[in-house]
Coordinates of C-alpha atoms in Angstrom, one line a residue:
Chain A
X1 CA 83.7 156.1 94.3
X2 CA 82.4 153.7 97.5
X3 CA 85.9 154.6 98.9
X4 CA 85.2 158.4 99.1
X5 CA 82.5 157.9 101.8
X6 CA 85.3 156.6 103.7
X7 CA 87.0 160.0 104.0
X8 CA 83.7 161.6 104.6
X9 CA 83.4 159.2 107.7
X10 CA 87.0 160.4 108.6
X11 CA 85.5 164.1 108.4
X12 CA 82.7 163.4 110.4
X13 CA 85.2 161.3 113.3
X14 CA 87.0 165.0 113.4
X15 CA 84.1 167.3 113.7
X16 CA 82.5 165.3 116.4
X17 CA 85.4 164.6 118.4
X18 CA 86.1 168.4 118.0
X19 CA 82.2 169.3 119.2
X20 CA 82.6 166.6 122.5
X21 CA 86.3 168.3 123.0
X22 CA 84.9 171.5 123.0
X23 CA 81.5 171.1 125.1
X24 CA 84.4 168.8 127.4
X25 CA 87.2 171.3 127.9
X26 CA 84.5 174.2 128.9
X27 CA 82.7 172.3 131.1
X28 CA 86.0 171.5 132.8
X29 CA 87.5 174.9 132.5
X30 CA 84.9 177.1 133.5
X31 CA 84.0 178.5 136.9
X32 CA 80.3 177.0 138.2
X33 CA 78.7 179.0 140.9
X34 CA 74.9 178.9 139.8
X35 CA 73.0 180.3 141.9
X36 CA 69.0 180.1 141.9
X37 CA 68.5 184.1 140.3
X38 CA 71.0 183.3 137.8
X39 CA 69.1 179.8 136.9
X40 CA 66.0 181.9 135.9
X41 CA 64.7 182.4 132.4
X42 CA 66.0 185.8 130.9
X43 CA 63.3 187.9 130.6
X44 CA 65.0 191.3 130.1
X45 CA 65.6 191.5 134.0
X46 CA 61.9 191.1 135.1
X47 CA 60.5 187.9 137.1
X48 CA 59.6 185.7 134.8
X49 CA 55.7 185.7 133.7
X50 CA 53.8 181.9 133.1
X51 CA 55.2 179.5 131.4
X52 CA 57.0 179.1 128.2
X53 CA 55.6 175.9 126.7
X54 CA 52.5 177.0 125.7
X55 CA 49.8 177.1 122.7
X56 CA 51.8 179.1 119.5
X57 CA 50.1 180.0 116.1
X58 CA 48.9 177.3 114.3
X59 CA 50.2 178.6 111.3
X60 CA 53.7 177.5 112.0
X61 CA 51.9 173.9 111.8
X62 CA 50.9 174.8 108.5
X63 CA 54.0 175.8 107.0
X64 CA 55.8 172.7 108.0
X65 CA 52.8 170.6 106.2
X66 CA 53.7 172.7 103.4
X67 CA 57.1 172.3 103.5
X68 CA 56.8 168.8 103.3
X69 CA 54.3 168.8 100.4
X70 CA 56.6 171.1 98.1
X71 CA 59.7 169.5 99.1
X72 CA 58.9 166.5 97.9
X73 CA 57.6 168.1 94.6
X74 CA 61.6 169.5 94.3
X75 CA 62.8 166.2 94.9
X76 CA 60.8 165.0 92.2
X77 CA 62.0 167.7 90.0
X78 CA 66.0 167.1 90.3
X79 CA 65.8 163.6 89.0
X80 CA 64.1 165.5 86.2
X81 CA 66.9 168.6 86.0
X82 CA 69.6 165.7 85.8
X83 CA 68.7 163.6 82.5
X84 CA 66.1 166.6 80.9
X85 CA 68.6 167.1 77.7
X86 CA 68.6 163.5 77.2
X87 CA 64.7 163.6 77.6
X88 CA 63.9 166.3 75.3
X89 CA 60.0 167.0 74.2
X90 CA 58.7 164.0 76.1
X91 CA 60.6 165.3 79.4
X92 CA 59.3 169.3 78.8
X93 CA 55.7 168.2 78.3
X94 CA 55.5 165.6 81.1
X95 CA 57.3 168.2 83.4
X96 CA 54.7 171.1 82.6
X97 CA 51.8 168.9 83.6
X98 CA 53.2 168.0 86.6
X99 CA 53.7 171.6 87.4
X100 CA 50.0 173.1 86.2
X101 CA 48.6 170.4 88.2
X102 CA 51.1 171.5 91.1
X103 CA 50.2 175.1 90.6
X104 CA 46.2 174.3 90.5
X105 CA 47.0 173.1 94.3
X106 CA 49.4 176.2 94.8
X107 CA 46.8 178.7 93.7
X108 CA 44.3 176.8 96.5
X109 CA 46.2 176.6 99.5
X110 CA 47.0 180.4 98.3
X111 CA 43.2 181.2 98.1
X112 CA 42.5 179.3 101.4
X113 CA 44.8 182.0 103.2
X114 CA 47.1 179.4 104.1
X115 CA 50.0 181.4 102.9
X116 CA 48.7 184.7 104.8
X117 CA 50.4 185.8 108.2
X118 CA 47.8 188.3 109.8
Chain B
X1 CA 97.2 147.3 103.6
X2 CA 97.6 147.6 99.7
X3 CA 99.9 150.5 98.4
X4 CA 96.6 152.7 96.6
X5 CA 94.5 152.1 99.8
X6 CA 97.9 153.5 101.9
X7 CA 97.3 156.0 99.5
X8 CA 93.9 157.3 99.5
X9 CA 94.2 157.2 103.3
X10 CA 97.3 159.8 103.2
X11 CA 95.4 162.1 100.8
X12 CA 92.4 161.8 102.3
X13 CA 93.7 162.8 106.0
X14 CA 96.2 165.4 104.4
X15 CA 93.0 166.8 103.0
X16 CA 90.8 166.7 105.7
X17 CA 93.6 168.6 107.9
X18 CA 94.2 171.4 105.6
X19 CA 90.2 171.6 104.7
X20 CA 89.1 171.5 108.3
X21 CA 91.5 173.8 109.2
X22 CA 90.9 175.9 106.5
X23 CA 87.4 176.0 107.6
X24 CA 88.0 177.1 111.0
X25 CA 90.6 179.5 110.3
X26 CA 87.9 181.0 108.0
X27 CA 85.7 181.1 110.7
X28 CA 88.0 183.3 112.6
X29 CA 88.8 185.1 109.6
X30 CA 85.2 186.0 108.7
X31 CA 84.0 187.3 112.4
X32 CA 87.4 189.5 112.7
X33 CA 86.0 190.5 109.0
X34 CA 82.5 191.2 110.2
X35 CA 83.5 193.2 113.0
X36 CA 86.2 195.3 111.2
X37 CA 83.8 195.9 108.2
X38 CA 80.8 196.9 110.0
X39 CA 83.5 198.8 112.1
X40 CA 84.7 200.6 108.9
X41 CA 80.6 200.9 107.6
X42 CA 79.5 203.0 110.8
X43 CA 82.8 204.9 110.8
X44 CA 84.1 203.4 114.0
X45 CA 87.4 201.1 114.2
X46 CA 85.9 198.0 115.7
X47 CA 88.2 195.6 117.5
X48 CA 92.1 196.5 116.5
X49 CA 94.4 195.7 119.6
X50 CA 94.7 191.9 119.6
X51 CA 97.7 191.1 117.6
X52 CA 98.0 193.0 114.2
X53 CA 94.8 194.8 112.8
X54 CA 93.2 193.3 115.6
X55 CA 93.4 189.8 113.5
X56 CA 93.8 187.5 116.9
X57 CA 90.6 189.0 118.2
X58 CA 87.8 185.8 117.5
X59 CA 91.0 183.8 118.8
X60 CA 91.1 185.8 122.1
X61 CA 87.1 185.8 122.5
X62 CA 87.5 182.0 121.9
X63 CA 90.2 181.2 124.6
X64 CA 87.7 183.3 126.7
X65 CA 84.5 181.6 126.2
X66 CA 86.3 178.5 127.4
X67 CA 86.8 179.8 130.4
X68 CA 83.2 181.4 130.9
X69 CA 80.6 180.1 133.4
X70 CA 78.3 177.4 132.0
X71 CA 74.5 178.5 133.0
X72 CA 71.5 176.1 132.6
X73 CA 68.3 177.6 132.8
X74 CA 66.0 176.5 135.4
X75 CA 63.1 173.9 134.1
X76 CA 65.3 173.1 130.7
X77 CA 65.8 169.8 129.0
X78 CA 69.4 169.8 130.1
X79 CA 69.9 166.6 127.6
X80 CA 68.5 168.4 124.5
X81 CA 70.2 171.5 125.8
X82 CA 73.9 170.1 125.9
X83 CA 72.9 168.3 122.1
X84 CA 71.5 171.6 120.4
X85 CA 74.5 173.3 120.1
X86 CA 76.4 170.3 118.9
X87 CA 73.8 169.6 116.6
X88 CA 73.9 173.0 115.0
X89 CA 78.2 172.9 114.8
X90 CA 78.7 169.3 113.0
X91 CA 76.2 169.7 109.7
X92 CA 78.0 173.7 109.4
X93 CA 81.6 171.5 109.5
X94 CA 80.2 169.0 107.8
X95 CA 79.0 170.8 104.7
X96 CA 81.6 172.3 103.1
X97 CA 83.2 168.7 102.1
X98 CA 82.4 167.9 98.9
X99 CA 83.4 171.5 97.4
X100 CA 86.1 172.0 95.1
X101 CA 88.6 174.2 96.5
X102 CA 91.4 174.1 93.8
X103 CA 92.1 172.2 90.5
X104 CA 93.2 168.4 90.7
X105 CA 96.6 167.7 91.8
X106 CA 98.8 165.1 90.2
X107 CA 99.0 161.4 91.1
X108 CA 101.8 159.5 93.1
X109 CA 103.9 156.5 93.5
X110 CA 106.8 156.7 95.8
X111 CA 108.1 154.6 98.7
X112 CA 109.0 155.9 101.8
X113 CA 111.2 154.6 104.5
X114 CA 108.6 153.3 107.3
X115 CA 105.2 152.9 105.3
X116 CA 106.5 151.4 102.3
X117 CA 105.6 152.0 98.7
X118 CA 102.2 154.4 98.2
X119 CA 100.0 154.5 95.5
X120 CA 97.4 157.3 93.9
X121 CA 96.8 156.6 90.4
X122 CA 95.0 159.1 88.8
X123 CA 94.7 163.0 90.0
X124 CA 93.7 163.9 93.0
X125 CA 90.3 166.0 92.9
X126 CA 91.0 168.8 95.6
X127 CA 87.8 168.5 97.7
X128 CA 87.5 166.1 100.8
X129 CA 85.1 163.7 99.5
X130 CA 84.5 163.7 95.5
X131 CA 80.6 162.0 96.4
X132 CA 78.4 161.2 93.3
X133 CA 75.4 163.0 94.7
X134 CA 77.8 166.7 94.6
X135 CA 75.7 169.1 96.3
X136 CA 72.5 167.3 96.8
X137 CA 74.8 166.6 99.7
X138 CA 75.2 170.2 101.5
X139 CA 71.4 171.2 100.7
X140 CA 70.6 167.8 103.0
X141 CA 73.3 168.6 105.3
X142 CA 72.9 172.0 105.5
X143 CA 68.8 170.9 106.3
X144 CA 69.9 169.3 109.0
X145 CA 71.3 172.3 110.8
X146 CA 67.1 173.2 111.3
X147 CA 67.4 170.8 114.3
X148 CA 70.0 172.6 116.2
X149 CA 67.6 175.7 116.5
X150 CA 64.6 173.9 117.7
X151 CA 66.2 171.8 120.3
X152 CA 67.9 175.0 121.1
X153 CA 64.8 177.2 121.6
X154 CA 62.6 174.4 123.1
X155 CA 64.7 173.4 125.7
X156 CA 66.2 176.8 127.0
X157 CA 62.6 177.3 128.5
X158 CA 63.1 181.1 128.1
X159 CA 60.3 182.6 125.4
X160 CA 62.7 184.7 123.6
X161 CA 64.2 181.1 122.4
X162 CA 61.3 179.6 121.8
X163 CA 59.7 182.1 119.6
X164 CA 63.1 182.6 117.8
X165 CA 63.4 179.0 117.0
X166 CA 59.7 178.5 115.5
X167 CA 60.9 181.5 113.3
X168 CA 63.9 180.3 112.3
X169 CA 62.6 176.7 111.5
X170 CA 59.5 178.1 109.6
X171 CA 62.1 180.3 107.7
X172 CA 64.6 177.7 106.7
X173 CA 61.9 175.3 105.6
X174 CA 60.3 177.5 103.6
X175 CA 63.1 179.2 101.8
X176 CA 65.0 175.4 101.4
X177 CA 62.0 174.8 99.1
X178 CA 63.4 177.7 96.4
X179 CA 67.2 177.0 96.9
X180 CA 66.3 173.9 95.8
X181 CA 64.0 174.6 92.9
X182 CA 66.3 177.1 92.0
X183 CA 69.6 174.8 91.5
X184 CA 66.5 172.0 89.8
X185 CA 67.6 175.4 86.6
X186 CA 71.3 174.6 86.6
X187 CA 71.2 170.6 87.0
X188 CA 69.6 170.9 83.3
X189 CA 72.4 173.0 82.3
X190 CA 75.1 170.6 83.6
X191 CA 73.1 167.4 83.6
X192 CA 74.8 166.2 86.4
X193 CA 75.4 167.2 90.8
X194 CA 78.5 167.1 91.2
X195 CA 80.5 170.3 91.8
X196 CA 83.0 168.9 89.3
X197 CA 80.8 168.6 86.2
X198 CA 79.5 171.9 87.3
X199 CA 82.7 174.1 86.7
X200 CA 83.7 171.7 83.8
X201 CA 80.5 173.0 82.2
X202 CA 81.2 176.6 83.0
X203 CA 84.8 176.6 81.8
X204 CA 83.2 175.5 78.5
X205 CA 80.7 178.1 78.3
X206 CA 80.2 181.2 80.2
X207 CA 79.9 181.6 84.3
X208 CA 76.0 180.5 85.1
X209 CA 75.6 183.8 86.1
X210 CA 75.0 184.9 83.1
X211 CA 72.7 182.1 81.4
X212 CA 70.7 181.5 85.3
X213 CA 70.8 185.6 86.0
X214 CA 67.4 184.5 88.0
X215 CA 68.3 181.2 89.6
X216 CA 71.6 183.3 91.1
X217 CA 68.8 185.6 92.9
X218 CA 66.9 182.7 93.5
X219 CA 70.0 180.8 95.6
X220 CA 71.7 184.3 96.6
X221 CA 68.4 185.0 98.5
X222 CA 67.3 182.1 99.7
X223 CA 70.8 181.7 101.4
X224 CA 70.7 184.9 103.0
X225 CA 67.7 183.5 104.8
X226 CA 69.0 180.1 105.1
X227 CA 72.0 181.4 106.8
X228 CA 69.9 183.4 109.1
X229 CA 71.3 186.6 108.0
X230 CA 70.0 190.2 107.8
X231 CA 67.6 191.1 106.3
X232 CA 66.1 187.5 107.0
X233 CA 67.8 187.0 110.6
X234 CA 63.9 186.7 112.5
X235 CA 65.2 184.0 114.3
X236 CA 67.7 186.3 116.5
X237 CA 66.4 189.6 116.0
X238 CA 68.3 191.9 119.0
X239 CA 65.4 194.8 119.2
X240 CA 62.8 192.2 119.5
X241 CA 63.8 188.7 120.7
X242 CA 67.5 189.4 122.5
X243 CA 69.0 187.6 120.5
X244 CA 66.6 184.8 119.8
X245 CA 67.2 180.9 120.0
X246 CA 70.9 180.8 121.6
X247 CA 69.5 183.5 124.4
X248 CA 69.7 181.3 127.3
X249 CA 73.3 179.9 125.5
X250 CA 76.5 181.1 127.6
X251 CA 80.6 179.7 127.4
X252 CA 81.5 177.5 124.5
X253 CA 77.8 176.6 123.8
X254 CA 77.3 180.0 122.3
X255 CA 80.8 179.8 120.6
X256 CA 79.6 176.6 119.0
X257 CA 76.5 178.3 117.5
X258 CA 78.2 181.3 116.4
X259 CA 80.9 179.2 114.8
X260 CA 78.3 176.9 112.8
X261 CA 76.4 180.2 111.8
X262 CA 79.3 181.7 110.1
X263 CA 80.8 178.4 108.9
X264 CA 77.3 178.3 107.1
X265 CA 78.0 181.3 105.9
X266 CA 80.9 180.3 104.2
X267 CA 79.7 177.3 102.8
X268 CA 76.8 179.3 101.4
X269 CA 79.5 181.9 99.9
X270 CA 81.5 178.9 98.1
X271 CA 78.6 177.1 96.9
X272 CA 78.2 180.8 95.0
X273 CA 81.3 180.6 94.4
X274 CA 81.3 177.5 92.7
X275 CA 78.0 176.9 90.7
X276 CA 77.7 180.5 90.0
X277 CA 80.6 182.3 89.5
X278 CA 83.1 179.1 87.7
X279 CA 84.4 177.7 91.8
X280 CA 88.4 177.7 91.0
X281 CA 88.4 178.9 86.8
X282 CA 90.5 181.5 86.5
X283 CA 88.3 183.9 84.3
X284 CA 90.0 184.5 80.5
X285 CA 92.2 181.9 80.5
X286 CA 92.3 178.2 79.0
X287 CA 95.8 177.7 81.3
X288 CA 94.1 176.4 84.1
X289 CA 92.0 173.8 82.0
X290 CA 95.5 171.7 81.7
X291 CA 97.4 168.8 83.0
X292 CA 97.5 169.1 86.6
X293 CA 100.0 170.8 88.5
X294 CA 101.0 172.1 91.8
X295 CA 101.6 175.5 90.0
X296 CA 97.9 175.1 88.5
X297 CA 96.3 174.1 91.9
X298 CA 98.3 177.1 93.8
X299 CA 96.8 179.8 91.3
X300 CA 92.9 178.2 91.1
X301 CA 93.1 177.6 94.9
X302 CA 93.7 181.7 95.2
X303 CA 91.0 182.4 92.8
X304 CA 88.9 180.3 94.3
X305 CA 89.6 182.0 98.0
X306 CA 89.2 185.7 96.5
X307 CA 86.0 184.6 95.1
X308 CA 84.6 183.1 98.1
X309 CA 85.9 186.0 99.7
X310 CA 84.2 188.8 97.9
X311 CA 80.8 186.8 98.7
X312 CA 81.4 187.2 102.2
X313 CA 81.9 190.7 101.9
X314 CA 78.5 190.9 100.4
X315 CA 77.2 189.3 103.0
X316 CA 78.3 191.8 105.7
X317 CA 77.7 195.0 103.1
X318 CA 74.0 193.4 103.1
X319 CA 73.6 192.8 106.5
X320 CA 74.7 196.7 107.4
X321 CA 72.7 198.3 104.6
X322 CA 69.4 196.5 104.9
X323 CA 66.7 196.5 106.9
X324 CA 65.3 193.6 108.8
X325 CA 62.1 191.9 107.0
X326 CA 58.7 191.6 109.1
X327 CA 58.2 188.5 109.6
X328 CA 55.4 188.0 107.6
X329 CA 57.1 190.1 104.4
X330 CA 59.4 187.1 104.8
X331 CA 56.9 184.1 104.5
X332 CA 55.4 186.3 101.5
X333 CA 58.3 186.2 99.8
X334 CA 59.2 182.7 100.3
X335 CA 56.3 181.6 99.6
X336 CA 54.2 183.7 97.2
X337 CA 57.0 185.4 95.1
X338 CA 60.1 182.9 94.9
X339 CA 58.0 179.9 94.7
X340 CA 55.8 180.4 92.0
X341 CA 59.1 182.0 90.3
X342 CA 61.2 179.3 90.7
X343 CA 58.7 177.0 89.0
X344 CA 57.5 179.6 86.4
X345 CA 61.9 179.6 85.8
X346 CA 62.5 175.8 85.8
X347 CA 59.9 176.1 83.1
X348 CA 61.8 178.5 80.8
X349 CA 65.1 177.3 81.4
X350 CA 63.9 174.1 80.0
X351 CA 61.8 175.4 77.2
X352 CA 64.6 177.7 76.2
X353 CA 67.1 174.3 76.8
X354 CA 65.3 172.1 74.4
X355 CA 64.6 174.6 71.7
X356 CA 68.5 175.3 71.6
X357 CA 69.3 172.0 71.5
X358 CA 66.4 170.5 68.9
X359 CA 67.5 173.9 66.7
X360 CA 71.4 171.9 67.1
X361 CA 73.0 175.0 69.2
X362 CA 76.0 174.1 70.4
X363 CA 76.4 174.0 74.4
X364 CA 79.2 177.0 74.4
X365 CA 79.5 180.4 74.6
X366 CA 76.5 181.6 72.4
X367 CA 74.0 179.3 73.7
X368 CA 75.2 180.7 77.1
X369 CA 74.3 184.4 75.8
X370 CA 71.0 183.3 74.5
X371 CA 69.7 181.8 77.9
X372 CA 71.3 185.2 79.3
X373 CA 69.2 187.3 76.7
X374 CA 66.3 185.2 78.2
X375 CA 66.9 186.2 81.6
X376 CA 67.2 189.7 80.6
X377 CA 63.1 191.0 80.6
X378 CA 62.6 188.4 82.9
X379 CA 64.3 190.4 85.7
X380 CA 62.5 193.9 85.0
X381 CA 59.6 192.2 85.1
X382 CA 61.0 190.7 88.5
X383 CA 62.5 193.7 89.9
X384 CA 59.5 196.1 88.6
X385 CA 57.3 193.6 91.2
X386 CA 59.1 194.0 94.0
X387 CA 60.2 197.7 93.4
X388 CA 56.1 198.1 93.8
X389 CA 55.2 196.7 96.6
X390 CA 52.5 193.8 95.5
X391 CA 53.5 191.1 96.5
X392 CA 55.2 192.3 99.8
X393 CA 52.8 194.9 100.9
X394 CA 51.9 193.1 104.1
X395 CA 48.7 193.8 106.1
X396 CA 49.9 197.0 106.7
X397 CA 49.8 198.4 103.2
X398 CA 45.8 196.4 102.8
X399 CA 43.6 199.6 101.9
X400 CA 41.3 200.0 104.7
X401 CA 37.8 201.9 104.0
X402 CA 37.3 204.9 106.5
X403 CA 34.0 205.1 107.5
X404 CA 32.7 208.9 107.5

């Protein structure tokens, strides 16, 4: 089985040599006449108003603390999905705890408006 | 070198070559498809003069990008700029490797004139690396392809990339969460990852289509979204962002993110395929379930294309007959509706799993059925929900008291 990684390296060698050829060839292929109008931020064709890297919702914060929190609950849970037939009762019962007391924090960060985008 | 590592080193590169090729001739295959289809959908021809049907068109478009002007935007991070795109492209090649793509072939053991005698003992499992961990694999490759749109839209320095890639990242992490909860249904129906095990278990039974009817809409949406495709592609929406994180993108930069987009796609389209619709079984038949043969691997290998095939044509029917999601209908699906329902369905699945089993149902056909009749008022209830608006109604749809 250790040997398959080995071909999975060889994949990888491929589609990163294939990436650098690529990025390589066009950037010895193509024309290059920049000039300072065309270096501008696109902005649909009118100057370009203040900066870009500014303050954004702090929601988008949020959902990434999220993500994190119920990833790690699904990565709990295929370990679980794997060896649950050889488990049986004992696997069932100790999964549906785990998921009230996951939904109990589910129904809070949904009652907190965390999950609302207005 | 010994004679089975010779070996394993010819298959391996043989397979990598005809994979990776296959891959990228898909690629080609599936924009040309796009563009004819959605062509054919608005009753206009789409591209037909480049070679026959128009088929060389991508390849054209390709040679020409090469060839275009490189811009970098004034003010960007031209490191993190050169790397996003190449971020993006390797995970989207990357992914496809450990799916099946026909049935085993049989082993070796010949000499030949220059690199002597060559050994592979056993068959040879027709995907380029037969990994332990199957598919947790592509859902933490595919996770990584995330990275490639924010380095994308924080370097271009342009605001039409930068919203586009806090979209798309807060829309890939969120809908990761039920592709994953949603597959936790069918690893206690095979009891194992690996793509293998998976279409051993549904030659014995039925397709998991039909016993994990909800985890199918669980996956089937949450790759829609994870692919950035309509009606979930917020990250590059045209009428409001341009076309969102790849804006600033120009010459073979943009190719690269268009190519890992729809080599995403097919990834996506094969792991449906695969875990959903029996990968390379050749429905009705017990045939294919024999010794191996180049014959048998011929015949799965076309099944398994036409399969993967008609998923891609439902991803371009659904991306010219939906409408685009608000953005926050899309968080409110992801997270209020296929959330809950993927735990709420684990949960069932595994209630419904040990019943069969303590009650000594063989795992076949019939206990198939029964998880399907389970599924069965599960999705009205499902459907009725979303036909009505609740849990998608948005701020818009909030009842406002009028004063008088």
């Amino acid at each position: 089985m250790k040997t398959e990684y080995i071909a999975l390296l060889m994949l990888m060698g491929l589609v990163v040599i294939t990436a650098l050829g690529m990025l390589v060839g066009s950037h010895f292929l193509s024309a290059r006449r920049p000039t300072k109008v065309k270096s501008t931020p696109y902005e649909s064709g009118i100057p370009v108003l203040g900066g870009t890297r500014e303050r954004f919702s702090v929601k988008f914060y949020l959902v990434a603390m999220l993500f994190i929190v119920f990833d790690i609950e699904t990565v709990f849970m295929i370990p679980w999905g794997v060896s649950f037939r050889q488990l049986g009762l004992f696997g069932l019962i100790e999964m549906l705890v785990f998921v009230l007391i996951l939904l109990v924090g589910f129904i809070y960060v949904w009652k907190r408006g965390a999950l609302e985008w207005d | 070198m010994t004679p089975e590592l010779k070996g394993f080193l010819l298959v391996a590169s043989l397979k990598i070559l005809v994979a990776f090729s296959l891959v990228n001739v898909g690629v080609i295959m599936v924009i040309w498809a796009e563009r004819r289809v959605s062509a054919f959908l608005q009753d206009r021809l789409g591209p037909n003069r480049v070679g026959p049907l128009g088929l060389l068109q991508s390849l054209a478009d390709g040679v020409k990008n090469f060839t275009k002007e490189e811009t970098y935007p004034a003010e960007a991070d031209p490191v993190v700029f050169v790397l996003a795109p190449v971020l993006s492209f390797i995970p989207a090649m990357l992914a496809a490797a450990v799916i099946p793509f026909g049935s085993p072939l049989p082993g070796f053991d010949m000499t030949l004139p220059i690199i002597g005698q060559i050994v592979y003992s056993g068959e040879i499992p027709m995907m380029i690396a037969d990994l332990p961990i199957g598919f947790l694999f592509i859902l933490a490759i595919t996770s990584l392809g995330v990275y490639g749109i924010v380095m994308a839209g924080w370097s271009s320095n342009n605001k039409y990339a930068f919203l586009g890639s806090l979209r798309g990242s807060a829309q890939m992490v969120s809908y990761e969460i039920a592709m994953g909860m949603g597959l936790v249904a069918l690893m206690i129906l095979v009891g194992n990852v690996t793509l293998t095990e998976a279409i051993a278990r549904q030659q014995e039974s039925t397709w998991f289509i039909f016993p994990l009817f909800i985890g199918f809409f669980l996956f089937a949406v949450s790759s829609l979204a994870e692919t950035n495709r309509l009606p979930f592609d917020l990250p590059e929406t045209e009428s409001e962002l341009v076309t969102g994180f790849h804006t600033e993108y120009s010459s073979m930069k943009f190719s690269m993110f268009f190519m890992a987009e729809y080599a995403n796609m097919i990834t996506a389209s094969a792991m449906m395929a695969t875990l959903f619709f029996g990968g390379w079984d050749i429905p009705f038949t017990t045939w294919d379930e024999g010794p191996a043969s180049y014959l048998r691997f011929f015949a799965t290998f076309g099944v398994f294309l036409a399969k993967t095939w008609m998923f891609m044509l439902t991803f371009i029917w659904i991306r010219w007959t939906l409408p685009r999601f608000r953005f926050d209908q899309l968080m409110q699906l992801g997270w209020k509706f296929m959330i809950p329902l993927a735990l709420g369905y684990i949960m069932l699945i595994a209630t419904t799993v040990w019943v069969l089993d303590t009650r000594g149902v063989e795992f076949g056909i019939v206990y198939s059925l029964i998880l399907f009749a389970v599924n069965l008022p599960l999705t009205y209830v499902l459907f009725s929900i979303l036909d009505r608006g609740k849990v998608l109604g948005g701020s818009q749809h909030k009842r406002v008291k009028v004063s008088a």
